[in-house]
Short mmCIF file of N, CA and C in Angstrom, two decimals:
data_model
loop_
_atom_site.label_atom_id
_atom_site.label_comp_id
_atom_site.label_asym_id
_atom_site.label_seq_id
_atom_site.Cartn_x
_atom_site.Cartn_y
_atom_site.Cartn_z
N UNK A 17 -23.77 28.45 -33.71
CA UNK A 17 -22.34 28.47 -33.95
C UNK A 17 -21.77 27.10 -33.63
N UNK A 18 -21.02 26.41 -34.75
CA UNK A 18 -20.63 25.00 -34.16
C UNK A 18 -19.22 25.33 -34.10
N UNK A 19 -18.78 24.39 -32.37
CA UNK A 19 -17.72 24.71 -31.79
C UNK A 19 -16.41 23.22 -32.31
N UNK A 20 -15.61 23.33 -32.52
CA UNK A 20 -14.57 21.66 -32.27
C UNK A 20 -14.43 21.58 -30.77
N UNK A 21 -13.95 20.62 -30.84
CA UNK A 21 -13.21 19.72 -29.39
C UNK A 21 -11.46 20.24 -29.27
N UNK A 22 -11.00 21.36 -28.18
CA UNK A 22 -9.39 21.28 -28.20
C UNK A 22 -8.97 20.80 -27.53
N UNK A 23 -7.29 20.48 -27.60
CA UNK A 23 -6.94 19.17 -27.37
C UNK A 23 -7.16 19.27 -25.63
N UNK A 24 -7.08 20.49 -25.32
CA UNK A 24 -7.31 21.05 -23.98
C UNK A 24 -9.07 19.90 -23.42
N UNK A 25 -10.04 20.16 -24.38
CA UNK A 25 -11.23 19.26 -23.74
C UNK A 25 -11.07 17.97 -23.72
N UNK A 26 -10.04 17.57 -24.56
CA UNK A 26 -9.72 15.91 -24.80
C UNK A 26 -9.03 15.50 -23.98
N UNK A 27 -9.30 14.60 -23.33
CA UNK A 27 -7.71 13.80 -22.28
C UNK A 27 -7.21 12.72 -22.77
N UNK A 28 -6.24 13.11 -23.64
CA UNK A 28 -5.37 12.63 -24.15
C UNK A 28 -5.11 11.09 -24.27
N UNK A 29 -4.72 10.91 -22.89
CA UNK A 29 -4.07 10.06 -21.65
C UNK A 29 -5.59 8.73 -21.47
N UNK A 30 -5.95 9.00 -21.17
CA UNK A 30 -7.94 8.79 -20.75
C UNK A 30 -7.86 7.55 -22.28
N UNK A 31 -8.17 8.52 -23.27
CA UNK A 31 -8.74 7.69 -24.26
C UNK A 31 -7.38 6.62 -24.93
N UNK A 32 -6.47 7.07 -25.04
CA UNK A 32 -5.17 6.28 -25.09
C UNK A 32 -5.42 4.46 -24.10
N UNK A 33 -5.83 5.31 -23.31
CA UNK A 33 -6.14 4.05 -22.19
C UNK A 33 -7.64 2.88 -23.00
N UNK A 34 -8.16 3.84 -23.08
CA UNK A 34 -9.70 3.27 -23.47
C UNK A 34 -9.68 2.85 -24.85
N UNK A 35 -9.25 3.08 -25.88
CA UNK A 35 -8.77 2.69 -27.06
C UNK A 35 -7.96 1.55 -26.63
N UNK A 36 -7.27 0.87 -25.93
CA UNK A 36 -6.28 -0.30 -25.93
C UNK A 36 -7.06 -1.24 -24.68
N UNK A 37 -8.34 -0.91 -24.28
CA UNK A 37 -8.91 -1.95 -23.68
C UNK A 37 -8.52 -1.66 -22.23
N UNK A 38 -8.00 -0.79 -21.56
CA UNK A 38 -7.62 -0.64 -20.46
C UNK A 38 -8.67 0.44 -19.12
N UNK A 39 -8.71 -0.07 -18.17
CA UNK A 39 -10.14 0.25 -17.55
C UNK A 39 -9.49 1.53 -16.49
N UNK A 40 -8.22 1.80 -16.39
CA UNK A 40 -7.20 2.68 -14.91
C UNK A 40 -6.15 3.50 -16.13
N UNK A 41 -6.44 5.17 -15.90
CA UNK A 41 -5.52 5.61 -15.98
C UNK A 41 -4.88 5.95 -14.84
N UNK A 42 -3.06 5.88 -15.34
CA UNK A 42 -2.16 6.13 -14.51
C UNK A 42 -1.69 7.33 -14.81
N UNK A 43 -1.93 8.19 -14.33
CA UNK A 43 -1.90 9.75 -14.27
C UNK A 43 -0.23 10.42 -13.59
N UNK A 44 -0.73 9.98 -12.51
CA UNK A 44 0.49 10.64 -11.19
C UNK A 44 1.11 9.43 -10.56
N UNK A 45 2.44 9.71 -10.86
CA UNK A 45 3.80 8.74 -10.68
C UNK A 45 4.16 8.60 -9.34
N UNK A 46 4.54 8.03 -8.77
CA UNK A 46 5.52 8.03 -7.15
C UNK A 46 6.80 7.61 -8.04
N UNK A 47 7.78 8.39 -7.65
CA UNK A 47 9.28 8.12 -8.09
C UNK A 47 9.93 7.44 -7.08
N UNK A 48 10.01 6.19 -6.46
CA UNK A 48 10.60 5.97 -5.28
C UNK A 48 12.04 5.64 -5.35
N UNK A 49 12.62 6.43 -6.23
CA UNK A 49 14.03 6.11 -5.90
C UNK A 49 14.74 7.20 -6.36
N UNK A 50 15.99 7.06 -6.32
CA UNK A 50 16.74 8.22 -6.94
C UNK A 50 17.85 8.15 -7.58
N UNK A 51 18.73 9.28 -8.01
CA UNK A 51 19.69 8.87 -9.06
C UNK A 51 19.44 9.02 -10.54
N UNK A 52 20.48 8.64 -10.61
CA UNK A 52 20.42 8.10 -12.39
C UNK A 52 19.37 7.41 -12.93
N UNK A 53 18.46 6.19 -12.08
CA UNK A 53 17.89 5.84 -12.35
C UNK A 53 16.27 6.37 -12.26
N UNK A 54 16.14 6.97 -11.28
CA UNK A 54 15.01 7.86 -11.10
C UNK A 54 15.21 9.08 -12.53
N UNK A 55 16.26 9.77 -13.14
CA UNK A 55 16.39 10.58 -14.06
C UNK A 55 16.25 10.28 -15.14
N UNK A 56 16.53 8.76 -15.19
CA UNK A 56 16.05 8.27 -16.58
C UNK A 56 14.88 7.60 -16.49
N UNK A 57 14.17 7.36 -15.92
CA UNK A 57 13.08 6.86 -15.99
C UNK A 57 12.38 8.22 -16.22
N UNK A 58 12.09 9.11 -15.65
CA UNK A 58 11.27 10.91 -15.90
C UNK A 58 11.75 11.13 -17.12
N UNK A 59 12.96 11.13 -17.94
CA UNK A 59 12.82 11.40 -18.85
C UNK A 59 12.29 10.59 -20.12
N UNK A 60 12.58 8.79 -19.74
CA UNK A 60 11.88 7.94 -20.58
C UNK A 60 10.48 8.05 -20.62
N UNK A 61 9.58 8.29 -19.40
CA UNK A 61 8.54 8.47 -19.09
C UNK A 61 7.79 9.56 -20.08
N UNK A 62 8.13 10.58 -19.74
CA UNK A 62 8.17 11.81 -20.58
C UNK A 62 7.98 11.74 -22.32
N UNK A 63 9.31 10.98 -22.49
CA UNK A 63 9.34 10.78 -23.95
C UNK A 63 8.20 10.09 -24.57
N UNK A 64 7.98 9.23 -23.54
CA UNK A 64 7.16 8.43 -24.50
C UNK A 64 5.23 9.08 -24.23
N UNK A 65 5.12 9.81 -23.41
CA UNK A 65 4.15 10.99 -23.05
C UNK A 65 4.30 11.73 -24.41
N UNK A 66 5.42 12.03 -24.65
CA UNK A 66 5.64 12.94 -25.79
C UNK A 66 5.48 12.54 -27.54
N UNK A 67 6.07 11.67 -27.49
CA UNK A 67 5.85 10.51 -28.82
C UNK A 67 4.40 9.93 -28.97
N UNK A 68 3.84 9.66 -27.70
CA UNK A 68 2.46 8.77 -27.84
C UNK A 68 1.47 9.52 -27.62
N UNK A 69 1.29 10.27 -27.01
CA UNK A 69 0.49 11.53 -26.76
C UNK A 69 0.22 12.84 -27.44
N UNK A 70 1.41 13.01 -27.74
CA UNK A 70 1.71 14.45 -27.83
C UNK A 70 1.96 15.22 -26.72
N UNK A 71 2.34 14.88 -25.67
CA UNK A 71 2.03 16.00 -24.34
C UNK A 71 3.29 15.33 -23.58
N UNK A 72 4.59 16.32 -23.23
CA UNK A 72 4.91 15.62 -22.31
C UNK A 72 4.49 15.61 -20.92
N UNK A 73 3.68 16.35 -20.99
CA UNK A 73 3.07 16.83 -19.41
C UNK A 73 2.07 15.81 -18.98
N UNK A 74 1.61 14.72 -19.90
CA UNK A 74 0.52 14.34 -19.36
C UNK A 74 0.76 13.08 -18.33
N UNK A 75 1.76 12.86 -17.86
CA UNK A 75 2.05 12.34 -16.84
C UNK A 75 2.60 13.34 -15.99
N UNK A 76 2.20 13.14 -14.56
CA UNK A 76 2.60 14.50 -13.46
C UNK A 76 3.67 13.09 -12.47
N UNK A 77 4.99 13.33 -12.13
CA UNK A 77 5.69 12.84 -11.20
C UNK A 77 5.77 13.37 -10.12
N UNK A 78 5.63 12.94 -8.79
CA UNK A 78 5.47 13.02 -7.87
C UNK A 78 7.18 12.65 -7.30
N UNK A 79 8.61 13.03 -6.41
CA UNK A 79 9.60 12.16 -6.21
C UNK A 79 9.80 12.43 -4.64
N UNK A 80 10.39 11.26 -4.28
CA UNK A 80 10.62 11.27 -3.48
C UNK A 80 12.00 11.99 -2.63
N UNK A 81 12.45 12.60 -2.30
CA UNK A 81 13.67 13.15 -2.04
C UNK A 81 14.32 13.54 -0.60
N UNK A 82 15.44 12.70 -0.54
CA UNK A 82 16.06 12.99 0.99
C UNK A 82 16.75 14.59 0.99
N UNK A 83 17.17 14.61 2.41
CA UNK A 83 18.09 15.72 2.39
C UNK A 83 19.14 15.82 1.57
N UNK A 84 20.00 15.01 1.43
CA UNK A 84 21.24 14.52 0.92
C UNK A 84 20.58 14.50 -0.47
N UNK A 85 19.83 14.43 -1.05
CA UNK A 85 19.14 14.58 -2.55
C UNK A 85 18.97 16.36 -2.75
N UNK A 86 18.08 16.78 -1.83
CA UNK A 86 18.24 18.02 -2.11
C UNK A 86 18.99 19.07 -1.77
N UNK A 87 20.12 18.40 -0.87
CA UNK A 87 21.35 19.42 -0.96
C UNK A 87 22.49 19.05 -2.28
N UNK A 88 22.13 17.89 -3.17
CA UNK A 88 22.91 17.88 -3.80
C UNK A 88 22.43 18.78 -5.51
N UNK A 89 21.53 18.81 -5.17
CA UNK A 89 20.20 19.40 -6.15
C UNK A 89 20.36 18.75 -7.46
N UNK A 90 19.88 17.15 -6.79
CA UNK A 90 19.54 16.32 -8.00
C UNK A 90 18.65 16.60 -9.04
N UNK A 91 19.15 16.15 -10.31
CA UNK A 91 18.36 16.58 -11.44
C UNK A 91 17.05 15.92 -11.30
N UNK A 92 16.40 14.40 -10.74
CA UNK A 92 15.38 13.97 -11.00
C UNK A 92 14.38 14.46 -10.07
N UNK A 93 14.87 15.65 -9.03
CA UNK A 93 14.22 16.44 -8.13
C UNK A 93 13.33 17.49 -9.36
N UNK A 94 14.62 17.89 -9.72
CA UNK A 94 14.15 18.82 -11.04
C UNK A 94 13.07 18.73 -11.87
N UNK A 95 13.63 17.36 -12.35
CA UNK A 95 12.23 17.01 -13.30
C UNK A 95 11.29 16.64 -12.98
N UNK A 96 11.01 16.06 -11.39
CA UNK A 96 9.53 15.92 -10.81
C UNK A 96 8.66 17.00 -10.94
N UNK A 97 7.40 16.93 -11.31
CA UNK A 97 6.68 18.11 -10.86
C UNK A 97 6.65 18.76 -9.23
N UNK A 98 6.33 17.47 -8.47
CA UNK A 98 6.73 18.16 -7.19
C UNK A 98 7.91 16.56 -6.64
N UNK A 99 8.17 17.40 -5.55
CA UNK A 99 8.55 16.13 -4.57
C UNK A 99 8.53 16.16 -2.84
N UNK A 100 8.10 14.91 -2.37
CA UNK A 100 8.01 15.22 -0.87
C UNK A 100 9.25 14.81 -0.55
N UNK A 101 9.96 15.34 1.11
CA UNK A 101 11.04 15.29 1.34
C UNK A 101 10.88 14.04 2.35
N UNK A 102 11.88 13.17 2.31
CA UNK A 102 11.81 11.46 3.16
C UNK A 102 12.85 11.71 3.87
N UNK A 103 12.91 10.85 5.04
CA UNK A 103 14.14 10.96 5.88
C UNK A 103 15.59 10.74 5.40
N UNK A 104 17.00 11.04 5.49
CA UNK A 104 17.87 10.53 4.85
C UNK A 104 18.62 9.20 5.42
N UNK A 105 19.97 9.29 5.02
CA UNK A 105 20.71 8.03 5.41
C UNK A 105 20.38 7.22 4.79
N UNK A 106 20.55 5.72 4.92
CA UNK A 106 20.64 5.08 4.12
C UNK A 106 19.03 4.26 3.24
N UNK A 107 19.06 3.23 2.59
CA UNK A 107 17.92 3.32 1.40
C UNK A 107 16.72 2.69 2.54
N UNK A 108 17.04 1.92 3.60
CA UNK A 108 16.34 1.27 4.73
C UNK A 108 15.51 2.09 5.37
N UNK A 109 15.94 3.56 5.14
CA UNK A 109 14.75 4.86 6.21
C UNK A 109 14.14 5.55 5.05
N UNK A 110 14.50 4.98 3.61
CA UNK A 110 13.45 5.88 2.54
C UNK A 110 13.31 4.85 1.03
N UNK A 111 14.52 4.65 0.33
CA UNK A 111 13.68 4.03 -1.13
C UNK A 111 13.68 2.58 -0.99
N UNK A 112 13.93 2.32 -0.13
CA UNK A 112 13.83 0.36 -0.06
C UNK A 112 12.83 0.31 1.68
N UNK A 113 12.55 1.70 2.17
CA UNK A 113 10.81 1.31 3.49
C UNK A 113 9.74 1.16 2.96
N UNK A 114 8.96 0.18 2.47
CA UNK A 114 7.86 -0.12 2.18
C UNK A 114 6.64 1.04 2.74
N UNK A 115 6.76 0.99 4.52
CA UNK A 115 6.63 1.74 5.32
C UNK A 115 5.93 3.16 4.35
N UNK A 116 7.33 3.66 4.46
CA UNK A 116 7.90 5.82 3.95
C UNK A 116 6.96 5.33 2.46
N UNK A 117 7.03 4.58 1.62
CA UNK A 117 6.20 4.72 0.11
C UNK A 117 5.39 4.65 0.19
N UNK A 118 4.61 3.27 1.05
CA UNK A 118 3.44 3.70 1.16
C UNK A 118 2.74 4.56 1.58
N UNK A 119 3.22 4.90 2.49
CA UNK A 119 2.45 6.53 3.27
C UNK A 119 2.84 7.35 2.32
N UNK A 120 4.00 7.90 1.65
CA UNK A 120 3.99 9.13 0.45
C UNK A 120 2.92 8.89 -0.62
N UNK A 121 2.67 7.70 -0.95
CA UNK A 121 1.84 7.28 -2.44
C UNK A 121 0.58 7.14 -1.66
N UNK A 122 0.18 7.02 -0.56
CA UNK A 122 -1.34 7.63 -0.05
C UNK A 122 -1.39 9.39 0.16
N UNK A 123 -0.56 9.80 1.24
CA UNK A 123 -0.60 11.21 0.84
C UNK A 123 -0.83 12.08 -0.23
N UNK A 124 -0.21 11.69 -1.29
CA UNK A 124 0.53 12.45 -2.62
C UNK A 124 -1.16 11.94 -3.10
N UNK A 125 -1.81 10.81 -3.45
CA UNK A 125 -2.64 10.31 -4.31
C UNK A 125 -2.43 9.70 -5.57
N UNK A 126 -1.01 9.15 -5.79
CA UNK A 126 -0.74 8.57 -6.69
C UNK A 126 -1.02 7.26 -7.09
N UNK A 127 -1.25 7.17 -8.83
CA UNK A 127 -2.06 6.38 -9.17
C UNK A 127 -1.20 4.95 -9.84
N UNK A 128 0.13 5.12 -9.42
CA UNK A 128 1.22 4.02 -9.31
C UNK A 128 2.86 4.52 -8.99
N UNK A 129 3.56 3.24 -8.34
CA UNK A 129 4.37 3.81 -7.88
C UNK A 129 5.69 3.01 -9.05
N UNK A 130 6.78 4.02 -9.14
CA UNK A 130 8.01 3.19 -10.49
C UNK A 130 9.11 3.19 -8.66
N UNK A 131 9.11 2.08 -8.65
CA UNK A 131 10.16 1.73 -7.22
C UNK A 131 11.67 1.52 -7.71
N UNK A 132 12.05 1.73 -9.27
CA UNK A 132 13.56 1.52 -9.65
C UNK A 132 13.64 0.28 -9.95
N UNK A 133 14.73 0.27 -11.01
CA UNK A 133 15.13 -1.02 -11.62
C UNK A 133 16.91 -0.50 -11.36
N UNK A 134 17.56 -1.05 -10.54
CA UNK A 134 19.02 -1.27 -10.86
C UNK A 134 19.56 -2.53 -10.51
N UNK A 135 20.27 -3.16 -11.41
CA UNK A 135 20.95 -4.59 -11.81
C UNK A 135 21.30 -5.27 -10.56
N UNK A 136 21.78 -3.94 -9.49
CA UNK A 136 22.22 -4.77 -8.14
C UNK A 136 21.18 -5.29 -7.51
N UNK A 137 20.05 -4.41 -7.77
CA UNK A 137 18.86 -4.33 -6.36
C UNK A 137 17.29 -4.87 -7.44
N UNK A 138 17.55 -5.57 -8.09
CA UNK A 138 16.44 -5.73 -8.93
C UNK A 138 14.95 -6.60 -8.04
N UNK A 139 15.89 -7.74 -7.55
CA UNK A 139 14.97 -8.74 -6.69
C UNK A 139 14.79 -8.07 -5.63
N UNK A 140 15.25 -6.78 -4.66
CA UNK A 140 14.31 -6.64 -3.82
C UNK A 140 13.79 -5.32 -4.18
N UNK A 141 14.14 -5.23 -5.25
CA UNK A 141 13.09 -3.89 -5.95
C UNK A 141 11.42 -4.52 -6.25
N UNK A 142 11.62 -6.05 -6.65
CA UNK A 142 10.86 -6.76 -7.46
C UNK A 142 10.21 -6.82 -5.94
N UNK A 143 10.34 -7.63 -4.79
CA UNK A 143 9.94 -7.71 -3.76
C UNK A 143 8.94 -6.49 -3.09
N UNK A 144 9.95 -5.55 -3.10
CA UNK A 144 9.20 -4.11 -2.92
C UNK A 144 7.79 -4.02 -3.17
N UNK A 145 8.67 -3.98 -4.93
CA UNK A 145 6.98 -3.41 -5.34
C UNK A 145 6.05 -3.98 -5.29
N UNK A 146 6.07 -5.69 -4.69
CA UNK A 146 4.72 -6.34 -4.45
C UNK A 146 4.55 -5.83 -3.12
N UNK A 147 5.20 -5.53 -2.09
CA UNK A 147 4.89 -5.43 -0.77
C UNK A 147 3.82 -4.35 -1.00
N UNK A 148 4.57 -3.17 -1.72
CA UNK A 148 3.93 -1.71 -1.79
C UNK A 148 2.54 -1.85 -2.51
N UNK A 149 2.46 -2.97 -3.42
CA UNK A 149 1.06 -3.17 -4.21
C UNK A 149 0.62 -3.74 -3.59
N UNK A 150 0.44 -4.42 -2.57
CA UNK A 150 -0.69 -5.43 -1.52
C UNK A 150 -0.99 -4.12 -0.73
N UNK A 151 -0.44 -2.89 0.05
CA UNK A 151 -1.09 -2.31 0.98
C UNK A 151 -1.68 -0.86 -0.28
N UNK A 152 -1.68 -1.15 -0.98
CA UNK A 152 -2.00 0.06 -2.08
C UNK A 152 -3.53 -0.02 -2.65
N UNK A 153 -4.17 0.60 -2.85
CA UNK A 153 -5.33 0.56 -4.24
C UNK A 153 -5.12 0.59 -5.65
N UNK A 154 -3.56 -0.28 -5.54
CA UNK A 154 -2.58 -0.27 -7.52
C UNK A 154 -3.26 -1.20 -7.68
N UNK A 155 -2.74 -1.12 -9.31
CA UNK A 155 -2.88 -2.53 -10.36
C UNK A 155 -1.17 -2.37 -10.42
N UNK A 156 -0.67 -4.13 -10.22
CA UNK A 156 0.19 -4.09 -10.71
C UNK A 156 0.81 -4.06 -11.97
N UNK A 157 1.58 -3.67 -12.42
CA UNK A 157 1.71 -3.95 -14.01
C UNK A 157 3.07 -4.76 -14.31
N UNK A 158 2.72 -5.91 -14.67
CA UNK A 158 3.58 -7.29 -14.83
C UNK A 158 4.70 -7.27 -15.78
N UNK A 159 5.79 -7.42 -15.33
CA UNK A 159 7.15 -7.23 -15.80
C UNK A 159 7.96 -8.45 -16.22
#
C-alpha cells in the first residue's frame, strides 16, 4: 500500500529554513515586551506564518506578562500561546532587565527573543537585544 507525506509529517517551518540556506529554526518566540507593540508583532508574526507557510501556528509565542498586564487582560497575553508572569512596575524590573529575559528565554527554551521596536526606546531596545544575545545560545538576526 503506498502511503503520501501529510502536511502533519512535514515541518513546514524546518524546510522553509533549509530551502533558503539557513542552518537554525526559530520555532518559539520570547515576546519581551508589551502593548501595542508586542500585539502587533504576534499578529505580524502570525501572518506571515500564515502567508509563507500555510500555518499560522507554526510559530509558538511564549510572552512575557506583568501583573498590571494581566489585570488589564491584554490582548498580546491573548495571543501568546502561553505566557510567564514577570514582576511589575516599571520596564527596569521586567521588559528593559536583561537579567528577568534572560532567565525567562532559558526557562521557557526559546529559540529567539523579539525585545520590541518603539521609536522612543529603539537604541536601548537595540542595546538590549545585544546584551540578551551575548548571555543566550541565539543567532542574532541583523537589522
Amino acid at each position: 500500500m503506498e502511503t503520501s507525506a501529510t502536511s502533519a509529517d512535514v515541518d513546514v517551518l524546518a524546510e522553509y529554513v533549509k530551502e533558503r540556506g539557513g542552518k537554525r529554526v526559530i520555532r518559539k518566540i520570547l515576546i519581551a515586551n508589551n502593548g501595542m507593540a508586542a500585539t502587533k508583532a504576534i499578529l505580524s508574526m502570525r501572518q506571515w506564518a500564515y502567508m509563507t507557510l500555510g500555518d499560522e501556528s507554526a510559530l509558538q509565542f511564549v510572552a512575557m506578562a506583568t501583573p498590571e498586564d494581566l489585570n488589564a487582560n491584554a490582548e498580546f497575553i491573548r495571543l501568546a500561546d502561553e505566557y510567564v508572569e514577570v514582576p511589575g512596575g516599571s520596564n527596569k524590573n521586567n521588559y528593559a532587565n536583561v537579567d528577568v529575559i534572560v532567565s525567562v528565554a532559558k526557562q521557557q527554551k526559546v529559540d529567539g527573543v523579539w525585545p520590541g521596536k518603539d521609536p522612543d526606546t529603539i537604541r536601548s531596545d537595540r542595546i538590549g537585544s545585544d546584551l540578551v544575545a551575548q548571555q543566550l545560545p541565539l543567532q542574532a538576526n541583523p537589522s
